[in-house]
Coordinates of C-alpha atoms and ligand atoms in Angstrom, one line a residue:
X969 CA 113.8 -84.9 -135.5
X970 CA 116.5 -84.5 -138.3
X971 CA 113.4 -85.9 -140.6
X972 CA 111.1 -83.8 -139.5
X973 CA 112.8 -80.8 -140.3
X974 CA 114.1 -82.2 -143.6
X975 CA 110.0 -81.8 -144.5
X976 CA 110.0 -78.7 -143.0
X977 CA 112.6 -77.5 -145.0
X978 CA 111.3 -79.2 -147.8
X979 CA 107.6 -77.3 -147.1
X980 CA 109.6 -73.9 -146.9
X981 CA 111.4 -74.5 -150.5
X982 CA 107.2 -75.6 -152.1
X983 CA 106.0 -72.4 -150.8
X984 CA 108.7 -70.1 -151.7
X985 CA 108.8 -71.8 -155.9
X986 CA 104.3 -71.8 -155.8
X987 CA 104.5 -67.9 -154.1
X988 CA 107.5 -66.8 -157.1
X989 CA 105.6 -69.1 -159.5
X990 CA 102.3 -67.5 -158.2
X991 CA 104.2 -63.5 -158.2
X992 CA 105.0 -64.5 -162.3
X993 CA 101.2 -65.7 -163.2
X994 CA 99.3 -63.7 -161.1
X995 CA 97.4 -67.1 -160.5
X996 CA 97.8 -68.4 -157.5
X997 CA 96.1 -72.0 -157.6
X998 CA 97.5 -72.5 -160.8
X999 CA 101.2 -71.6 -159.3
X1000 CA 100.6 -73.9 -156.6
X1001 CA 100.0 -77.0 -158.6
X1002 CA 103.1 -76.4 -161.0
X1003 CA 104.9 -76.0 -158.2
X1004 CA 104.0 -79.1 -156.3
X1005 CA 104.1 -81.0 -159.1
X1006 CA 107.7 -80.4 -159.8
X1007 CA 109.2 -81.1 -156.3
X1008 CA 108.6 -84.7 -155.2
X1009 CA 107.8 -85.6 -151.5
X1010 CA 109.9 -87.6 -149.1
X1011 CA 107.8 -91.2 -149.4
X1012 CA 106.2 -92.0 -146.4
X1013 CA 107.6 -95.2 -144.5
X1014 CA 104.3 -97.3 -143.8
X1015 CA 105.0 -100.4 -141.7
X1016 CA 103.0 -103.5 -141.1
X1017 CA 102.9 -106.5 -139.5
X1018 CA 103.2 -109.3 -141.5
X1019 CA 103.5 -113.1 -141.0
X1020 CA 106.4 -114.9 -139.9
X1021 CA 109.0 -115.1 -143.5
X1022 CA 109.3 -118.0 -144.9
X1023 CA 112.9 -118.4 -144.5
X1024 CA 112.3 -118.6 -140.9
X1025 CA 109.5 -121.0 -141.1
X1026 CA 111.9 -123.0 -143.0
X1027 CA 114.6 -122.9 -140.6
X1028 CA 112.1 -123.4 -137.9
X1029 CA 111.3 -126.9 -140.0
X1030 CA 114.8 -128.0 -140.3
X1031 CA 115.7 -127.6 -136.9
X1032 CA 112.7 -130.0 -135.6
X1033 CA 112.5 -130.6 -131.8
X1034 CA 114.7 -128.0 -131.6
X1035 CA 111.8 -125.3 -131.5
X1036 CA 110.4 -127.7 -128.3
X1037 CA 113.6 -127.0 -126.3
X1038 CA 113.4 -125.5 -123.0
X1039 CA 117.0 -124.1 -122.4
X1040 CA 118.1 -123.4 -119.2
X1041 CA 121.2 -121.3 -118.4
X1042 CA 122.7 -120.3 -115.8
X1043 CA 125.5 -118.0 -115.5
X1044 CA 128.7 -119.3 -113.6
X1045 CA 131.0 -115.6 -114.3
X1046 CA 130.3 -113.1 -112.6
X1047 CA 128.8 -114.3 -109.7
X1048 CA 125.5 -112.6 -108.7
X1049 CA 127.0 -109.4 -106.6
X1050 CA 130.8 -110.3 -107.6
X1051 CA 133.0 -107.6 -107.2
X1052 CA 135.8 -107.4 -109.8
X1053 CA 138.9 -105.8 -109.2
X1054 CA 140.3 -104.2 -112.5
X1055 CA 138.5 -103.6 -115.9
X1056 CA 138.3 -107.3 -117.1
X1057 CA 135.4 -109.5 -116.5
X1058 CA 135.0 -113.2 -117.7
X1059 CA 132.1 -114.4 -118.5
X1060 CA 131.2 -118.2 -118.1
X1061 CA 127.9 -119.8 -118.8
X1062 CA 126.4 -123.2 -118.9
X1063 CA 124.0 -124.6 -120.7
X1064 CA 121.3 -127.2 -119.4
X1065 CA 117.7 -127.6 -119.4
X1066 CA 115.6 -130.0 -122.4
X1067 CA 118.0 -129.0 -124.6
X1068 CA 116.7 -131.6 -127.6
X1069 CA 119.7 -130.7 -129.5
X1070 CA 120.1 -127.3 -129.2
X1071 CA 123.3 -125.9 -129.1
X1072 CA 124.9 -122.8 -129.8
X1073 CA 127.2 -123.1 -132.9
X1074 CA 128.2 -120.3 -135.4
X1075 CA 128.1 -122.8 -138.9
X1076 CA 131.7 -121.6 -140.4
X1077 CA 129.9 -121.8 -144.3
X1078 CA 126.4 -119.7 -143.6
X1079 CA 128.0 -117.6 -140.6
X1080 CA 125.1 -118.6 -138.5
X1081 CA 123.5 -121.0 -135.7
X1082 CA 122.3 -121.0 -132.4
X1083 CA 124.0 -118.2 -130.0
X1084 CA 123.4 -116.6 -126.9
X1085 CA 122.8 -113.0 -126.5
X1086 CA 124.9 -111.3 -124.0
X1087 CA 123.8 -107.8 -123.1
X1088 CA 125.7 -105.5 -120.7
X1089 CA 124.2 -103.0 -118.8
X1090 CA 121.1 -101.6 -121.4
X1091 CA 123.6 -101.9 -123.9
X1092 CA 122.7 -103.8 -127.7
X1093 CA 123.6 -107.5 -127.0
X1094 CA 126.6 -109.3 -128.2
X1095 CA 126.5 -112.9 -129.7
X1096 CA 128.5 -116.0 -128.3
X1097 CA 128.1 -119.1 -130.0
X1098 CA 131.0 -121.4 -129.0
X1099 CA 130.6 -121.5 -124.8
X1100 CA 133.8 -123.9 -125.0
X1101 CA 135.8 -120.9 -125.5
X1102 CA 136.3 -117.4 -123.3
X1103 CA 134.1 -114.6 -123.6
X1104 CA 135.5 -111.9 -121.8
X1105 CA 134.6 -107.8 -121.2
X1106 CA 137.2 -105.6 -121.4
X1107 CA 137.6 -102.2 -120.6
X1108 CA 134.6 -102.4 -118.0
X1109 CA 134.4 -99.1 -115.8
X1110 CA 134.0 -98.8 -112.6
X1111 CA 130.9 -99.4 -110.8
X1112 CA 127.5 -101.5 -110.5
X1113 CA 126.8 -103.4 -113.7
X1114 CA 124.3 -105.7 -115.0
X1115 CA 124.5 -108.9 -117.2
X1116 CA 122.0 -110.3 -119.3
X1117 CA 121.8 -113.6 -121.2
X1118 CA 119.5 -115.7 -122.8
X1119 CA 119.9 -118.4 -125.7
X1120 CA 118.6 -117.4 -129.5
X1121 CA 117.8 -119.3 -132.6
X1122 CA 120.1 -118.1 -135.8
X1123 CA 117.8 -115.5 -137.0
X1124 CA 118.0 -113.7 -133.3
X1125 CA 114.6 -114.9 -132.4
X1126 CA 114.8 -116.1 -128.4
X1127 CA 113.5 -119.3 -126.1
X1128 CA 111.5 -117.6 -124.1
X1129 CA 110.8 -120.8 -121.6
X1130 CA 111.2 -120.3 -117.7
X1131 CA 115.0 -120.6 -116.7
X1132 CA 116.5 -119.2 -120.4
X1133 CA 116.9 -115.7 -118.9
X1134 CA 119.7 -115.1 -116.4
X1135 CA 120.3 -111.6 -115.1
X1136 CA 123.5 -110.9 -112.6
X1137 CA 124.6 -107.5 -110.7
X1138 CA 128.3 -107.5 -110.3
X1139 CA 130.6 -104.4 -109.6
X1140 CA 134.2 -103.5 -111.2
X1141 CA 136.4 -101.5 -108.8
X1142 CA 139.6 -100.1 -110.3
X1143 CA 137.6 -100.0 -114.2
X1144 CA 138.8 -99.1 -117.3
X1145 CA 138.8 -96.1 -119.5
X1146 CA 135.2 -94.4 -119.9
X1147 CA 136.7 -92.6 -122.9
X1148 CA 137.3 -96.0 -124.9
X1149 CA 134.6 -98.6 -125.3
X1150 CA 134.6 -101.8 -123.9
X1151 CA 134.8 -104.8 -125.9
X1152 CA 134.7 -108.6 -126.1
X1153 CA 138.4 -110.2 -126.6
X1154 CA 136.9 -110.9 -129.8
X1155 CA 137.0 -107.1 -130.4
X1156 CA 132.9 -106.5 -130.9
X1157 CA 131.8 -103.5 -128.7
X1158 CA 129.6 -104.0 -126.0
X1159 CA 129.3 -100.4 -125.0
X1160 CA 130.6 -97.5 -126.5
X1161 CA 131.2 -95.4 -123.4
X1162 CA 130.7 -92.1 -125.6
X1163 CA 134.1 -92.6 -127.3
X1164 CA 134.7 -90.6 -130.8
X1165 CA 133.4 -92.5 -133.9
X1166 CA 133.1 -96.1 -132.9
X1167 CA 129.0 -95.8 -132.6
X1168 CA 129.3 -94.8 -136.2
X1169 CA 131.8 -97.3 -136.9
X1170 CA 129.7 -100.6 -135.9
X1171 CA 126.3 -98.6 -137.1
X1172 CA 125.0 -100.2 -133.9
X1173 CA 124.0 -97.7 -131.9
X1174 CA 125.9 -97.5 -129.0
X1175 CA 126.6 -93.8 -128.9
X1176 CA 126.1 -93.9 -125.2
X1177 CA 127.5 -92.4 -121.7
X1178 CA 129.9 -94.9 -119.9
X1179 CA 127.8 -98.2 -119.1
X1180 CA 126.2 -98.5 -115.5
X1181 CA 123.8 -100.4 -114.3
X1182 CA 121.5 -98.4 -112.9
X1183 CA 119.1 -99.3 -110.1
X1184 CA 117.9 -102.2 -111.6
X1185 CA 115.4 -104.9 -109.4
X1186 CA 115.3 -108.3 -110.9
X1187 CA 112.0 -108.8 -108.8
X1188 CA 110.3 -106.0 -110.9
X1189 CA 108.7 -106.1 -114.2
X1190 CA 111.6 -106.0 -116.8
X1191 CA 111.6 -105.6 -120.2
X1192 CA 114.9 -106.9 -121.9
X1193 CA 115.1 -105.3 -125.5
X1194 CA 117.1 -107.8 -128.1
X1195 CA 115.9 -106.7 -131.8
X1196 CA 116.3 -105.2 -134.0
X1197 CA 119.5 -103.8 -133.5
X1198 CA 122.6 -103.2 -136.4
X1199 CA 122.6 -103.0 -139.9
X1200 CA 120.0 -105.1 -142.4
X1201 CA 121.2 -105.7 -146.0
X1202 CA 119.2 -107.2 -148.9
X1203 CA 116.3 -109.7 -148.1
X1204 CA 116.9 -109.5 -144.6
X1205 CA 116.2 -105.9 -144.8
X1206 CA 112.3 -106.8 -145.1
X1207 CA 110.6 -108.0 -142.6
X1208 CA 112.8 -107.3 -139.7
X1209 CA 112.0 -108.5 -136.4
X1210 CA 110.9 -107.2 -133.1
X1211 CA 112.0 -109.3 -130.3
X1212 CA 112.2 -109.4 -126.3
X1213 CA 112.3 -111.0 -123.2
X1214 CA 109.4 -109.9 -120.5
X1215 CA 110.6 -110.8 -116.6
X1216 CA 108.4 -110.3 -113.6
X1217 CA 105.2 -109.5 -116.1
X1218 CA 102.0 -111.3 -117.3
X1219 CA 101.3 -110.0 -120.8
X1220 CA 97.5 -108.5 -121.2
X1221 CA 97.1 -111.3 -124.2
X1222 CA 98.1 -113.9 -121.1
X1223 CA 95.5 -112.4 -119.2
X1224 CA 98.0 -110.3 -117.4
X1225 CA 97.9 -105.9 -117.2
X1226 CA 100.9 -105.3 -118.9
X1227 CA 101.6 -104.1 -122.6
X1228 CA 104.6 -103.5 -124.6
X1229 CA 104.6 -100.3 -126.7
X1230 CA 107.1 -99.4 -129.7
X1231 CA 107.9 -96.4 -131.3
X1232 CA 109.9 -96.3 -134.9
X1233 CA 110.8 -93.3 -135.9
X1234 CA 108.2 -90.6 -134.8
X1235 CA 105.4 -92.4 -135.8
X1236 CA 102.1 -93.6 -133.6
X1237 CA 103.0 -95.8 -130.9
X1238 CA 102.0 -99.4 -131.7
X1239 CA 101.1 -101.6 -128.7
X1240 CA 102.4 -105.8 -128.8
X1241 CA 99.7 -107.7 -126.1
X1242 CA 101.8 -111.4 -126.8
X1243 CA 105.0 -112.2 -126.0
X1244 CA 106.3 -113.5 -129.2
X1245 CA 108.0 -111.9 -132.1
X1246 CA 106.5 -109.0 -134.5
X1247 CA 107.6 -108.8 -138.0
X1248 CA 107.4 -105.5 -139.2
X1249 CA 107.7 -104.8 -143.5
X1250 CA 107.9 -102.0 -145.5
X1251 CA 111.0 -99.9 -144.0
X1252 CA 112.5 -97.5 -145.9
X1253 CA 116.6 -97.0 -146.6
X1254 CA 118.7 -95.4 -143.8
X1255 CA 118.9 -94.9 -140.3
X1256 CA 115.5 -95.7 -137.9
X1257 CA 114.7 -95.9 -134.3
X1258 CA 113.3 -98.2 -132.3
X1259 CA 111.8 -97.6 -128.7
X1260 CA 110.5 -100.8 -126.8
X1261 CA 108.4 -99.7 -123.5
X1262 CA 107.0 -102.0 -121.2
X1263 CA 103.5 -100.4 -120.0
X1264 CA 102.1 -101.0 -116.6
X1265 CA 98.4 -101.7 -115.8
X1266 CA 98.6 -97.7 -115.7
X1267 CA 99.7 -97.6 -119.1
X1268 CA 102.5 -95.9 -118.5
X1269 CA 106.0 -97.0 -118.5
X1270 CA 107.2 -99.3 -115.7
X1271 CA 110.2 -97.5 -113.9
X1272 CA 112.8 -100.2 -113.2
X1273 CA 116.0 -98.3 -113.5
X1274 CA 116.5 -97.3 -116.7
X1275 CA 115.4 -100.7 -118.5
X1276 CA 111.8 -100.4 -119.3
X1277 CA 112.2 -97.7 -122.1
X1278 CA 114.9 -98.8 -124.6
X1279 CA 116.2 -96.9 -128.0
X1280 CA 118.1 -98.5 -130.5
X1281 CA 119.0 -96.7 -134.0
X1282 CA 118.8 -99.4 -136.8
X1283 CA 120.7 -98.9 -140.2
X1284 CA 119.1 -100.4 -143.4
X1285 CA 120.7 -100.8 -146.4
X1286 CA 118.9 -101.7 -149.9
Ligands
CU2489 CU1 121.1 -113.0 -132.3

């Protein structure tokens, strides 16, 4: 919106120079080319899918059987339809499954390794890499919520085998304060709650109203966004990765009736018919959206609460 009217404005300044320029001359085709000649367009951003990068293909390499795990994980905290008194909620997960070495680690030198994302609500996940030690929500208000988790390689991409993906519905009674986010006890923000600043603080885009579930069936077709989500810097700016998980659904490339649509920006929708990643080159600096949709046979959005149709605003820095 704010772009489009940037041009708009931009249009409005051309035509005002190449109709003063054309009011000196008396020329009018003439005016019109000095004009646009002097004032330089926005550049277009033109994405495309390109092959995996790489960096990854190398990680994928060094991390061998790895890449053949079949994680399973199942969430011990909260118990499916828990009900929590007060705004704190631990969360406690195991890990099991054909693991072949997989484990989630955050590697203290690169700052990276195996993790699990941990989404509340419709919120942008959260990373936890050491399961030895607590992850908690705090500041959790009141009402129905819903937690999803599923194990990721380092560079965010997920397993996408039977059994990685847990979802739970608990409720908090007695919640915290909708005017303040809530957080991990590490501090990261899970959901922003609508609170002054913070969205723009983290740059990750959770500007949102106090986190609820909404009515959410974990038998329906579910689309789970994970990325992109944050802020890209320097090489990891280009490509950046598009990345779900797809519950309930049979993708049209699996044979299946379903299609996932995205959205950057206000461009054409794009339609992704496999369940794997997308990697998606040639962004531009600053501040983009991303809208996932899962599509049903109808083509249109799947309604399963709120879920199916998910905005995130990305920040990329060159
Ligand atoms: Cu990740």
């Amino acid at each position: 919106m704010k772009k489009l009217s940037n041009r708009f404005l931009l249009l409005i300044i051309t035509t005002v120079v190449a109709l003063s320029l054309a009011g000196c001359s008396g020329n009018q085709d003439n005016a019109y080319t000095t004009a646009t000649s002097t004032v330089t367009p926005p550049p277009t951003q033109l994405l495309r899918v390109v092959s995996t990068p790489q960096t990854v293909l190398d990680y994928k390499k060094a991390s061998g059987e790895q890449e053949e795990a079949k994680p399973a994980l199942h969430v011990i905290s909260p118990a499916e339809g828990a009900v929590i008194n007060g705004p704190v909620v631990a969360v406690k997960l195991h890990l099991a499954g054909d693991l072949k070495g997989y484990k989630p680690h955050k590697d203290p030198t690169t700052q990276k390794g195996n993790h699990i994302h941990v989404i509340l609500d419709n919120e942008p996940y959260e990373a936890y890499y050491e399961l030895d030690q607590p992850f908690e929500l705090r500041n959790v208000v009141a009402g129905k919520h819903t937690l999803r988790v599923f194990p990721s390689r380092p560079w965010h991409e997920s397993y996408k085998n039977d059994g990685a993906f847990r979802m739970v519905t608990f409720t908090v009674k007695g919640g915290g304060d909708a005017s303040k986010p809530t957080t991990t006890n590490t501090g990261q923000t899970m959901a922003n709650n609508n609170s002054a600043g913070s969205a723009q603080a983290t740059g990750e885009g959770k500007d949102m109203p106090a986190s609820t579930a909404g009515d959410v069936d974990p038998t329906k077709p579910l689309l789970t966004y994970s990325r992109p989500k944050g802020e890209y810097k320097g090489a990891e700016a280009d490509p950046i990765m598009i990345d779900f998980w797809l519950s309930n659904v049979r993708i049209k490339g699996a044979g299946g009736e379903y299609r996932v649509r995205y959205i950057i920006d206000d461009n054409e929708p794009r339609y992704i018919d496999k369940w794997e990643p997308v990697w998606l080159s040639g962004w531009l600096a600053g501040k983009h959206t991303v809208r996932l949709e899962l599509l049903g046979p109808d083509e249109f959005p799947v309604k399963n609460g709120d879920f199916n149709i998910t905005t995130r605003e990305i920040n990329i820095m060159k």
